[in-house]
Every structure is written in C-alpha cells, then in structure tokens.
C-alpha cells in the first residue's frame, strides 16, 4: 500500500518510521517533510489541498495520514474524504475538540467530564469583572490554536489583567479568552485510536514542556518525552469510562463523530484524572517515544480506525521503555538562531528530524526544535543512558536540551 504523510516535523518522521515497519506498506511519501526526513523517506512539496488530492488520485495513494492540526483545521481531511480518498484524521468539525478550547470546555461541562472549571471572557470588560472575583493562581488561554505557547499562569489580579490585554490583542476574531481553574497534580498524555464511538487507548506517555531541567523556564512545544508511564495505569479505566466514552458519544450525537487519533492531555489530581486539553493528532515529541514501542502493524491500526473495527484489533506494545530528547536551537522558544550545521554520526539511537534544511551536502538548522534523539531499552535508566550517550556524539554546536528527561519520580519502569 502507498501512504502519504502530511507534515514536516519529528512526529511525522516517527510516523513514517512506524509505517516503514508495516508488512503491507510498499511506498511512503512525506509532504512537505524536511531535509532530515528525506534521508530516510521520499519528501515532496505539494502546494495546497487540490494538489494533494490530485497527487493521491494520480498515484493511487491508499491512505493519507495528516500529522499536524493546521491542515485538519483548514479542511484537508474533509476534502480528501469527499474525493473518496482514505484519510486518517478527524473532520474539521470533530477537530474542534482542539481548535476551539471553548467548544471542548462546553462539551465537557455538558457531559460532566472532569476538567478545570472555567469562564469564557468575551471582552476586556468581562475579563475585569471575572478577574476581580476569581481565586488565584488562574490559567489564561487564547481560544484558538497556539502551538502550546498560548497558556499563561497568573498568580494575581494585576498579572492576569496584563496577560489578558496581550491575549486580546493577539486573538482578534476568536471567541475570547478562557480563564481556567489552576489544576494541581502531575501531567500525562494518552492517545485514543478512535473509530466514531469505539476506541482503544495507547500506552501512557509524558511530555516535558518547560525549557529547563526540573521543569523550570518557559513553556515550549515539548523538550522530550518518555513512554510508558506505568504510574498512570491505575487511572486508565477511569479515563476511558469518564472521559473518552462520553466525549466520543457526544461527538457522534453532535453529528461529527471522531475518527482518528485523539490526544488527551491529562492532569492527575487528588480528585483523579482531569482533562487539560484535547488535540486532534499525535503529540510531538510524545509520538517519537510512543510509536517505536508499537508492536502491532501501524497500517493495520490505521485501517482499523478508518474501517470502524478498532474494538477488535489486538493492540500490542513492546515491553520496553523509550526516551526521546529534543535538541533545540539557542533562543528557542523565543527568536532562535538558524543555520547551525548538524552532523549525526552512525548511532544506536533513532534521530527524528524537525527543523532542518539542506545547504550543499550539509544539514543545517532552520527551526526552534531541530531534532529528537530516541532510544529504548529494557529499563528507563538504560534507555536514558543510551540516548544521552548518543546526544554527546551528535555534532550540533550550541544545541539546547534537557538533561533530565525520564528522571521524574512518577516514572516507575
Ligand atoms: P495547553 O495549551 O492547554 O495544553 O496548556 C499547556 C500547558 O499549560 C499544559 O500542559 C499545562 O502544563 C499547563 N496548563 C494548562 N491548563 C492548566 C490548568 N488548568 N491548570 C494547570 N496547568 C495548566
Ligand atoms: N507535546 C505536546 C503537543 O504535541 O501539543
């Protein structure tokens, strides 16, 4: 079978790698991909939805896998389905679970799904009223997509008013700003493989969002991930029964059944698991730690979702632990340096490329998150040791990375 992957990051590199282990996949194309992915897979620029659909018809592509949220929000999955092309991604309407935080919150409130309480601040005067009365700290979020960087935690009213002013300036046209109760606990990510109202869940994974060790510094798109997170297993049933089942039933009732990968960002609180966010796709860098552990044929998993038989699929994982560490450019997540030459020697770890381009025969950095190094082993400690050894031998001057991925106390593998 021929598969076309849409996207250009480390997540899409890991998705391509997962398809390459499938016994039924004969050809993998990534669009646009990047110069690093192109070392392993065919990359091809396709400009716009019509060109993608035309390519799928001409080349008889069997499945399109959409990696990031933006093309889904732009309607690519709807267009491909309308053209009779098989696609693994939710519809634009179903993807509102990610693309509108207000939509997701309203749905959770209506169906009693555990999440932080919230108010929707439609304008600055509504914001002043709510912020004068609420308890602190409070979490402010823009309603639309913000690449993981749109969340501000405010410890008092004046900080919240200032943050609100900035968010309103940058979110003109959206339905407003969410002010959320601050949840205390520890975070974990879970992926649901959904076929309308049936689903199966993945291993748990854990992202490391802050830039510096010990979870200090600014939030980023994610600086590293580990999988599995055994300490979260005791909550799996509760998450499936109290979160996933009601949300998928509600989506079906709304006329936009969810088909594809649904990402649950969860906070494990003293009252149990609560939803921090949904995403309509795999996480980056969680996918780089999760997918290498998948034993089930990835194409078979995708087809089980598109053909509505996910409930019957035998989903199997390797009995190992994976650690994925992001190497970023200096300055990230603010303005970052570009054009740094990168050389990865032959190594035991896998390298998944994000922000790289080619200049003559060299790979050079062009993004904030540049690449992810992943290894897996029988224990988390062994996987960590292998990853950090290989990072040492990666020739990437000025690389910025966390030294403590996989060291959190709640990871008992
Ligand atoms: P989001 O963009 O909603 O994924 O939020 C990004 C990050 O901000 C999350 O991974 C959490 O670390 C933090 N965060 C978001 N919402 C809350 C909340 N209600 N309470 C505590 N932390 C939060
Ligand atoms: N790892 C967080 C995200 O993909 O949004």
Short mmCIF file of C-alpha atoms and ligand atoms in Angstrom, two decimals:
data_model
loop_
_atom_site.label_atom_id
_atom_site.label_comp_id
_atom_site.label_asym_id
_atom_site.label_seq_id
_atom_site.Cartn_x
_atom_site.Cartn_y
_atom_site.Cartn_z
CA UNK A 1 0.00 0.00 0.00
CA UNK A 2 1.04 3.58 -0.63
CA UNK A 3 0.85 6.12 2.17
CA UNK A 4 1.16 9.90 2.05
CA UNK A 5 2.04 11.62 5.32
CA UNK A 6 1.26 15.33 5.63
CA UNK A 7 3.61 17.37 7.85
CA UNK A 8 7.21 18.34 8.34
CA UNK A 9 8.26 17.58 11.91
CA UNK A 10 9.78 14.94 14.14
CA UNK A 11 6.32 13.49 14.74
CA UNK A 12 5.85 12.90 11.01
CA UNK A 13 9.34 11.34 10.81
CA UNK A 14 8.30 8.93 13.61
CA UNK A 15 5.00 8.20 11.82
CA UNK A 16 6.90 7.40 8.60
CA UNK A 17 9.24 5.16 10.60
CA UNK A 18 6.21 3.33 12.06
CA UNK A 19 4.71 2.80 8.59
CA UNK A 20 8.07 1.53 7.34
CA UNK A 21 7.77 -1.43 9.74
CA UNK A 22 4.35 -2.39 8.34
CA UNK A 23 4.27 -5.55 6.24
CA UNK A 24 1.70 -4.10 3.83
CA UNK A 25 3.28 -0.69 3.15
CA UNK A 26 5.30 -0.54 -0.05
CA UNK A 27 5.74 3.21 -0.50
CA UNK A 28 5.92 6.15 1.90
CA UNK A 29 5.86 9.78 0.80
CA UNK A 30 6.04 12.72 3.22
CA UNK A 31 4.79 16.17 2.20
CA UNK A 32 6.50 18.52 2.61
CA UNK A 33 8.77 16.65 5.04
CA UNK A 34 12.20 18.15 5.61
CA UNK A 35 15.82 17.55 4.60
CA UNK A 36 16.38 15.20 7.54
CA UNK A 37 13.29 13.07 6.87
CA UNK A 38 14.43 12.99 3.21
CA UNK A 39 17.49 11.00 4.27
CA UNK A 40 15.12 8.11 5.06
CA UNK A 41 11.94 8.72 3.05
CA UNK A 42 10.79 10.40 -0.15
CA UNK A 43 9.74 14.00 0.57
CA UNK A 44 7.76 16.08 -1.84
CA UNK A 45 6.26 19.57 -1.70
CA UNK A 46 2.55 19.59 -2.55
CA UNK A 47 1.01 23.03 -2.58
CA UNK A 48 -2.50 23.16 -1.26
CA UNK A 49 -5.38 20.79 -0.83
CA UNK A 50 -6.18 20.37 -4.53
CA UNK A 51 -2.63 19.39 -5.36
CA UNK A 52 -2.64 16.85 -2.52
CA UNK A 53 -5.92 15.34 -3.74
CA UNK A 54 -4.68 15.31 -7.35
CA UNK A 55 -1.48 13.55 -6.30
CA UNK A 56 -3.49 10.91 -4.39
CA UNK A 57 -5.65 10.19 -7.45
CA UNK A 58 -2.72 10.14 -9.90
CA UNK A 59 -0.50 7.92 -7.77
CA UNK A 60 -3.30 5.77 -6.29
CA UNK A 61 -2.39 6.62 -2.70
CA UNK A 62 -4.12 4.19 -0.34
CA UNK A 63 -4.02 6.28 2.83
CA UNK A 64 -3.26 9.89 3.75
CA UNK A 65 -2.07 10.38 7.34
CA UNK A 66 -2.31 14.02 8.48
CA UNK A 67 0.23 14.79 11.22
CA UNK A 68 -0.40 18.38 12.40
CA UNK A 69 -3.62 20.15 13.40
CA UNK A 70 -3.49 23.09 10.98
CA UNK A 71 -4.29 21.18 7.75
CA UNK A 72 -7.16 19.46 9.59
CA UNK A 73 -8.47 22.84 10.71
CA UNK A 74 -8.14 24.02 7.10
CA UNK A 75 -10.44 21.20 5.94
CA UNK A 76 -7.97 18.81 4.28
CA UNK A 77 -9.49 15.66 5.80
CA UNK A 78 -12.99 16.72 4.69
CA UNK A 79 -11.84 17.42 1.15
CA UNK A 80 -9.99 14.11 0.83
CA UNK A 81 -12.99 12.16 2.15
CA UNK A 82 -15.30 13.98 -0.25
CA UNK A 83 -12.97 12.91 -3.07
CA UNK A 84 -13.14 9.28 -1.97
CA UNK A 85 -9.55 9.23 -0.68
CA UNK A 86 -8.93 7.28 2.55
CA UNK A 87 -7.59 9.57 5.26
CA UNK A 88 -6.60 9.10 8.87
CA UNK A 89 -7.57 12.32 10.66
CA UNK A 90 -10.77 13.69 12.15
CA UNK A 91 -13.04 16.02 10.19
CA UNK A 92 -12.69 19.77 10.72
CA UNK A 93 -15.83 19.75 12.85
CA UNK A 94 -14.57 16.89 15.04
CA UNK A 95 -11.19 18.61 15.39
CA UNK A 96 -12.91 21.47 17.25
CA UNK A 97 -12.00 19.47 20.36
CA UNK A 98 -8.57 21.01 19.76
CA UNK A 99 -9.16 24.02 17.53
CA UNK A 100 -11.68 25.65 19.89
CA UNK A 101 -10.92 25.36 23.57
CA UNK A 102 -14.32 26.95 24.26
CA UNK A 103 -16.06 24.17 22.27
CA UNK A 104 -14.14 21.48 24.17
CA UNK A 105 -14.92 23.09 27.53
CA UNK A 106 -18.64 23.46 26.80
CA UNK A 107 -18.86 19.84 25.70
CA UNK A 108 -17.06 18.62 28.83
CA UNK A 109 -19.22 20.73 31.11
CA UNK A 110 -22.43 19.43 29.49
CA UNK A 111 -21.34 15.78 29.80
CA UNK A 112 -19.77 16.03 33.25
CA UNK A 113 -16.27 15.19 32.02
CA UNK A 114 -13.71 16.07 34.71
CA UNK A 115 -11.73 19.19 33.77
CA UNK A 116 -10.77 22.56 35.27
CA UNK A 117 -13.73 24.89 35.83
CA UNK A 118 -13.64 27.95 33.56
CA UNK A 119 -15.17 31.19 32.36
CA UNK A 120 -15.12 32.46 28.80
CA UNK A 121 -14.01 36.10 28.76
CA UNK A 122 -15.50 37.66 25.64
CA UNK A 123 -14.02 41.14 26.02
CA UNK A 124 -11.85 43.21 28.34
CA UNK A 125 -14.71 44.48 30.47
CA UNK A 126 -15.99 40.91 31.09
CA UNK A 127 -12.40 39.98 31.92
CA UNK A 128 -12.11 42.77 34.53
CA UNK A 129 -15.28 41.59 36.25
CA UNK A 130 -14.27 37.91 36.41
CA UNK A 131 -10.65 38.54 37.34
CA UNK A 132 -11.68 40.74 40.28
CA UNK A 133 -13.65 37.87 41.83
CA UNK A 134 -11.74 34.66 40.97
CA UNK A 135 -9.20 32.88 43.13
CA UNK A 136 -5.53 32.71 42.19
CA UNK A 137 -3.46 31.32 40.54
CA UNK A 138 -5.56 31.29 37.40
CA UNK A 139 -4.76 29.99 33.93
CA UNK A 140 -5.48 32.14 30.87
CA UNK A 141 -5.65 30.69 27.36
CA UNK A 142 -6.47 32.01 23.92
CA UNK A 143 -9.41 30.12 22.38
CA UNK A 144 -7.78 29.05 19.10
CA UNK A 145 -4.59 27.19 18.17
CA UNK A 146 -1.48 28.46 19.94
CA UNK A 147 1.17 25.75 19.35
CA UNK A 148 1.37 25.03 23.07
CA UNK A 149 2.53 28.55 23.83
CA UNK A 150 -0.78 30.30 24.45
CA UNK A 151 -1.14 29.47 28.15
CA UNK A 152 -0.32 31.98 30.88
CA UNK A 153 -0.47 31.11 34.57
CA UNK A 154 -1.16 34.25 36.63
CA UNK A 155 -0.66 34.44 40.38
CA UNK A 156 -2.61 37.67 41.00
CA UNK A 157 -5.17 40.04 39.52
CA UNK A 158 -2.79 42.61 38.11
CA UNK A 159 -0.71 39.96 36.33
CA UNK A 160 -3.95 38.47 34.95
CA UNK A 161 -5.20 41.83 33.66
CA UNK A 162 -1.91 42.46 31.92
CA UNK A 163 -1.86 38.96 30.39
CA UNK A 164 -5.46 39.38 29.22
CA UNK A 165 -4.67 42.62 27.43
CA UNK A 166 -1.91 40.84 25.49
CA UNK A 167 -4.09 37.82 24.69
CA UNK A 168 -6.95 40.01 23.43
CA UNK A 169 -4.50 41.90 21.19
CA UNK A 170 -3.27 38.64 19.64
CA UNK A 171 -6.55 36.81 19.39
CA UNK A 172 -8.69 39.27 17.44
CA UNK A 173 -11.50 37.39 15.71
CA UNK A 174 -11.60 34.47 18.14
CA UNK A 175 -14.47 33.94 20.54
CA UNK A 176 -12.47 35.15 23.54
CA UNK A 177 -10.13 34.02 26.29
CA UNK A 178 -10.57 31.17 28.71
CA UNK A 179 -9.88 31.73 32.38
CA UNK A 180 -9.39 28.32 33.99
CA UNK A 181 -9.03 26.96 37.48
CA UNK A 182 -5.38 26.04 38.11
CA UNK A 183 -5.09 22.27 38.42
CA UNK A 184 -2.52 20.78 40.75
CA UNK A 185 -1.06 17.37 40.06
CA UNK A 186 1.13 15.66 37.50
CA UNK A 187 0.63 15.55 33.76
CA UNK A 188 0.44 12.61 31.43
CA UNK A 189 -0.58 12.12 27.79
CA UNK A 190 -2.77 9.35 26.42
CA UNK A 191 -3.74 8.68 22.81
CA UNK A 192 -7.06 7.18 21.82
CA UNK A 193 -7.36 5.41 18.48
CA UNK A 194 -10.93 6.26 17.59
CA UNK A 195 -13.45 4.92 15.12
CA UNK A 196 -16.51 7.05 15.83
CA UNK A 197 -17.70 5.85 19.26
CA UNK A 198 -15.37 2.85 19.62
CA UNK A 199 -11.76 3.25 20.63
CA UNK A 200 -8.64 1.72 22.13
CA UNK A 201 -6.04 3.59 24.10
CA UNK A 202 -2.24 3.65 23.78
CA UNK A 203 0.45 3.38 26.39
CA UNK A 204 0.73 6.50 28.53
CA UNK A 205 3.48 8.96 27.58
CA UNK A 206 4.81 12.06 29.28
CA UNK A 207 5.95 15.30 27.70
CA UNK A 208 8.40 17.77 29.29
CA UNK A 209 7.08 21.17 28.28
CA UNK A 210 9.40 23.53 30.08
CA UNK A 211 12.70 24.53 28.57
CA UNK A 212 14.96 23.84 31.55
CA UNK A 213 15.67 20.90 33.85
CA UNK A 214 13.44 20.44 36.92
CA UNK A 215 10.51 21.84 34.88
CA UNK A 216 11.77 25.41 35.05
CA UNK A 217 11.64 28.19 32.47
CA UNK A 218 9.21 28.99 29.68
CA UNK A 219 6.79 26.50 28.13
CA UNK A 220 7.82 25.12 24.75
CA UNK A 221 6.24 22.79 22.20
CA UNK A 222 7.87 19.96 24.21
CA UNK A 223 11.52 19.24 25.06
CA UNK A 224 11.35 15.48 25.49
CA UNK A 225 9.07 12.55 26.19
CA UNK A 226 9.07 9.16 27.84
CA UNK A 227 6.86 6.14 27.34
CA UNK A 228 5.34 4.21 29.08
CA UNK A 229 4.27 5.93 32.31
CA UNK A 230 3.40 2.97 34.49
CA UNK A 231 2.16 5.09 37.41
CA UNK A 232 -0.76 6.29 35.27
CA UNK A 233 -2.07 2.77 34.59
CA UNK A 234 -4.30 2.76 37.65
CA UNK A 235 -6.31 5.61 36.09
CA UNK A 236 -6.77 4.06 32.63
CA UNK A 237 -10.23 2.63 33.22
CA UNK A 238 -11.50 5.82 34.82
CA UNK A 239 -10.14 7.87 31.89
CA UNK A 240 -11.80 5.57 29.36
CA UNK A 241 -15.15 5.49 31.19
CA UNK A 242 -15.46 9.06 32.46
CA UNK A 243 -13.66 10.97 29.71
CA UNK A 244 -13.30 9.11 26.42
CA UNK A 245 -16.59 7.26 26.22
CA UNK A 246 -18.81 10.29 27.00
CA UNK A 247 -16.79 12.62 24.75
CA UNK A 248 -16.94 10.27 21.74
CA UNK A 249 -20.65 9.63 22.29
CA UNK A 250 -21.27 13.38 22.49
CA UNK A 251 -19.32 13.99 19.27
CA UNK A 252 -21.39 11.35 17.48
CA UNK A 253 -24.61 12.90 18.77
CA UNK A 254 -23.47 16.31 17.55
CA UNK A 255 -23.14 14.85 14.05
CA UNK A 256 -19.34 14.97 13.99
CA UNK A 257 -18.14 11.52 15.07
CA UNK A 258 -14.44 11.42 15.85
CA UNK A 259 -12.28 9.23 13.63
CA UNK A 260 -8.51 9.20 14.06
CA UNK A 261 -6.01 9.80 16.85
CA UNK A 262 -7.28 11.81 19.81
CA UNK A 263 -4.68 13.19 22.24
CA UNK A 264 -5.68 13.59 25.86
CA UNK A 265 -3.53 15.93 27.91
CA UNK A 266 -4.39 14.93 31.48
CA UNK A 267 -3.63 16.21 34.96
CA UNK A 268 -3.65 13.50 37.62
CA UNK A 269 -5.08 15.43 40.57
CA UNK A 270 -6.10 14.39 44.06
CA UNK A 271 -9.65 14.03 42.74
CA UNK A 272 -8.47 11.81 39.89
CA UNK A 273 -7.61 12.47 36.22
CA UNK A 274 -8.85 15.73 34.67
CA UNK A 275 -8.60 16.93 31.08
CA UNK A 276 -6.12 19.75 30.44
CA UNK A 277 -6.59 19.67 26.68
CA UNK A 278 -7.52 17.60 23.67
CA UNK A 279 -5.52 17.54 20.47
CA UNK A 280 -6.76 16.09 17.20
CA UNK A 281 -3.44 14.35 16.42
CA UNK A 282 -0.40 12.67 17.92
CA UNK A 283 1.75 14.76 20.26
CA UNK A 284 5.20 15.95 19.35
CA UNK A 285 7.53 14.71 20.92
CA UNK A 286 5.32 12.01 22.52
CA UNK A 287 4.91 10.24 19.15
CA UNK A 288 8.69 9.87 18.90
CA UNK A 289 8.70 7.88 22.18
CA UNK A 290 5.38 6.04 21.71
CA UNK A 291 5.43 4.79 18.12
CA UNK A 292 8.77 2.94 18.30
CA UNK A 293 7.21 0.77 21.03
CA UNK A 294 4.24 -0.26 18.90
CA UNK A 295 4.32 -3.95 18.02
CA UNK A 296 1.02 -4.02 16.13
CA UNK A 297 1.34 -3.22 12.41
CA UNK A 298 0.77 0.55 12.18
CA UNK A 299 -1.07 0.38 8.83
CA UNK A 300 -3.35 -2.25 10.33
CA UNK A 301 -4.03 0.09 13.26
CA UNK A 302 -4.86 2.97 10.90
CA UNK A 303 -7.16 0.81 8.76
CA UNK A 304 -8.90 -0.48 11.90
CA UNK A 305 -9.76 3.15 12.69
CA UNK A 306 -10.94 4.08 9.19
CA UNK A 307 -12.92 0.83 8.82
CA UNK A 308 -14.61 1.02 12.22
CA UNK A 309 -13.12 -2.19 13.62
CA UNK A 310 -10.74 -0.75 16.21
CA UNK A 311 -12.55 -2.58 19.01
CA UNK A 312 -11.49 -5.93 17.55
CA UNK A 313 -7.85 -5.08 16.89
CA UNK A 314 -5.20 -6.73 19.06
CA UNK A 315 -3.07 -3.80 20.12
CA UNK A 316 0.40 -4.82 21.31
CA UNK A 317 3.40 -2.90 22.62
CA UNK A 318 6.99 -3.85 23.31
CA UNK A 319 7.86 -4.47 26.91
CA UNK A 320 10.48 -1.72 26.89
CA UNK A 321 10.85 1.94 27.84
CA UNK A 322 11.58 4.73 25.35
CA UNK A 323 13.18 8.12 26.00
CA UNK A 324 13.07 10.89 23.38
CA UNK A 325 15.09 14.09 23.89
CA UNK A 326 14.61 17.21 21.75
CA UNK A 327 17.68 19.17 20.66
CA UNK A 328 16.70 22.80 20.11
CA UNK A 329 18.41 25.88 18.70
CA UNK A 330 19.70 28.56 21.11
CA UNK A 331 16.98 31.14 21.81
CA UNK A 332 14.04 28.73 21.42
CA UNK A 333 11.10 29.15 22.27
CA UNK A 334 11.64 32.88 21.55
CA UNK A 335 13.58 34.06 18.46
CA UNK A 336 16.17 31.37 17.78
CA UNK A 337 19.41 31.05 15.86
CA UNK A 338 19.27 29.39 12.43
CA UNK A 339 21.85 27.96 10.07
CA UNK A 340 23.79 25.75 12.51
CA UNK A 341 25.45 22.80 10.76
CA UNK A 342 24.41 19.40 12.13
CA UNK A 343 26.11 16.07 11.74
CA UNK A 344 24.72 12.90 13.26
CA UNK A 345 27.18 10.03 13.23
CA UNK A 346 26.02 6.42 12.89
CA UNK A 347 24.38 5.74 16.23
CA UNK A 348 22.24 3.24 18.03
CA UNK A 349 19.52 5.83 18.79
CA UNK A 350 16.98 6.90 16.21
CA UNK A 351 17.02 10.50 15.09
CA UNK A 352 13.74 12.16 14.08
CA UNK A 353 14.24 15.49 12.32
CA UNK A 354 12.10 18.63 12.73
CA UNK A 355 13.67 22.00 11.87
CA UNK A 356 16.39 21.20 9.33
CA UNK A 357 17.14 22.10 5.75
CA UNK A 358 19.95 21.25 3.34
CA UNK A 359 22.75 23.53 2.23
CA UNK A 360 25.02 21.79 -0.31
CA UNK A 361 25.84 18.48 1.34
CA UNK A 362 25.13 19.67 4.90
CA UNK A 363 22.06 19.56 7.11
CA UNK A 364 21.58 22.94 8.77
CA UNK A 365 19.06 24.02 11.40
CA UNK A 366 16.11 26.19 10.37
CA UNK A 367 13.65 25.65 13.23
CA UNK A 368 13.44 26.04 17.00
CA UNK A 369 13.10 22.35 17.74
CA UNK A 370 15.68 20.83 15.42
CA UNK A 371 15.68 17.08 16.05
CA UNK A 372 14.73 14.39 18.56
CA UNK A 373 17.04 11.58 19.64
CA UNK A 374 15.20 8.43 20.82
CA UNK A 375 16.31 5.15 22.26
CA UNK A 376 14.58 2.30 24.03
CA UNK A 377 15.74 -0.42 26.37
CA UNK A 378 14.57 -2.90 28.98
CA UNK A 379 14.59 -0.16 31.64
CA UNK A 380 14.05 3.58 31.58
CA UNK A 381 17.53 4.14 33.03
CA UNK A 382 19.15 2.12 30.27
CA UNK A 383 17.16 3.96 27.61
CA UNK A 384 18.19 7.31 29.16
CA UNK A 385 21.84 6.32 29.27
CA UNK A 386 21.78 5.27 25.61
CA UNK A 387 20.08 8.48 24.46
CA UNK A 388 22.39 10.82 26.34
CA UNK A 389 25.47 8.95 25.14
CA UNK A 390 24.34 9.44 21.54
CA UNK A 391 23.46 13.11 22.13
CA UNK A 392 27.06 13.65 23.26
CA UNK A 393 28.28 12.37 19.93
CA UNK A 394 25.84 14.48 17.88
CA UNK A 395 27.72 17.32 16.23
CA UNK A 396 25.31 20.24 16.75
CA UNK A 397 27.17 23.25 18.19
CA UNK A 398 25.18 25.29 20.75
CA UNK A 399 22.44 22.65 20.99
CA UNK A 400 19.99 23.27 23.85
CA UNK A 401 18.43 20.25 25.54
CA UNK A 402 17.22 19.00 28.90
CA UNK A 403 19.45 16.62 30.82
CA UNK A 404 16.63 15.18 32.96
CA UNK A 405 14.18 13.57 30.52
CA UNK A 406 12.92 10.39 32.16
CA UNK A 407 14.10 11.32 35.65
CA UNK A 408 10.74 12.29 37.14
CA UNK A 409 9.80 10.37 40.23
CA UNK A 410 6.45 9.09 38.96
CA UNK A 411 8.06 7.05 36.18
CA UNK A 412 8.43 3.59 37.55
CA UNK A 413 9.59 1.30 34.78
P1 LIG B 1 -2.47 23.62 26.82
O1 LIG B 1 -2.06 24.53 25.70
O2 LIG B 1 -3.91 23.73 27.19
O3 LIG B 1 -2.00 22.23 26.55
O4 LIG B 1 -1.59 24.00 28.08
C1 LIG B 1 -0.19 23.95 28.07
C2 LIG B 1 0.31 23.62 29.43
O5 LIG B 1 -0.11 24.58 30.39
C3 LIG B 1 -0.22 22.30 29.96
O6 LIG B 1 0.50 21.21 29.51
C4 LIG B 1 -0.10 22.51 31.46
O7 LIG B 1 1.22 22.28 31.86
C5 LIG B 1 -0.41 23.97 31.63
N1 LIG B 1 -1.84 24.12 31.94
C6 LIG B 1 -2.83 24.32 31.06
N2 LIG B 1 -4.02 24.40 31.68
C7 LIG B 1 -3.79 24.25 33.00
C8 LIG B 1 -4.62 24.25 34.18
N3 LIG B 1 -5.94 24.45 34.11
N4 LIG B 1 -4.02 24.05 35.36
C9 LIG B 1 -2.68 23.87 35.45
N5 LIG B 1 -1.85 23.89 34.38
C10 LIG B 1 -2.38 24.06 33.17
N1 LIG B 2 3.57 17.57 23.08
C1 LIG B 2 2.52 18.49 23.08
C2 LIG B 2 1.84 18.66 21.81
O1 LIG B 2 2.11 17.98 20.83
O2 LIG B 2 0.98 19.52 21.73
#
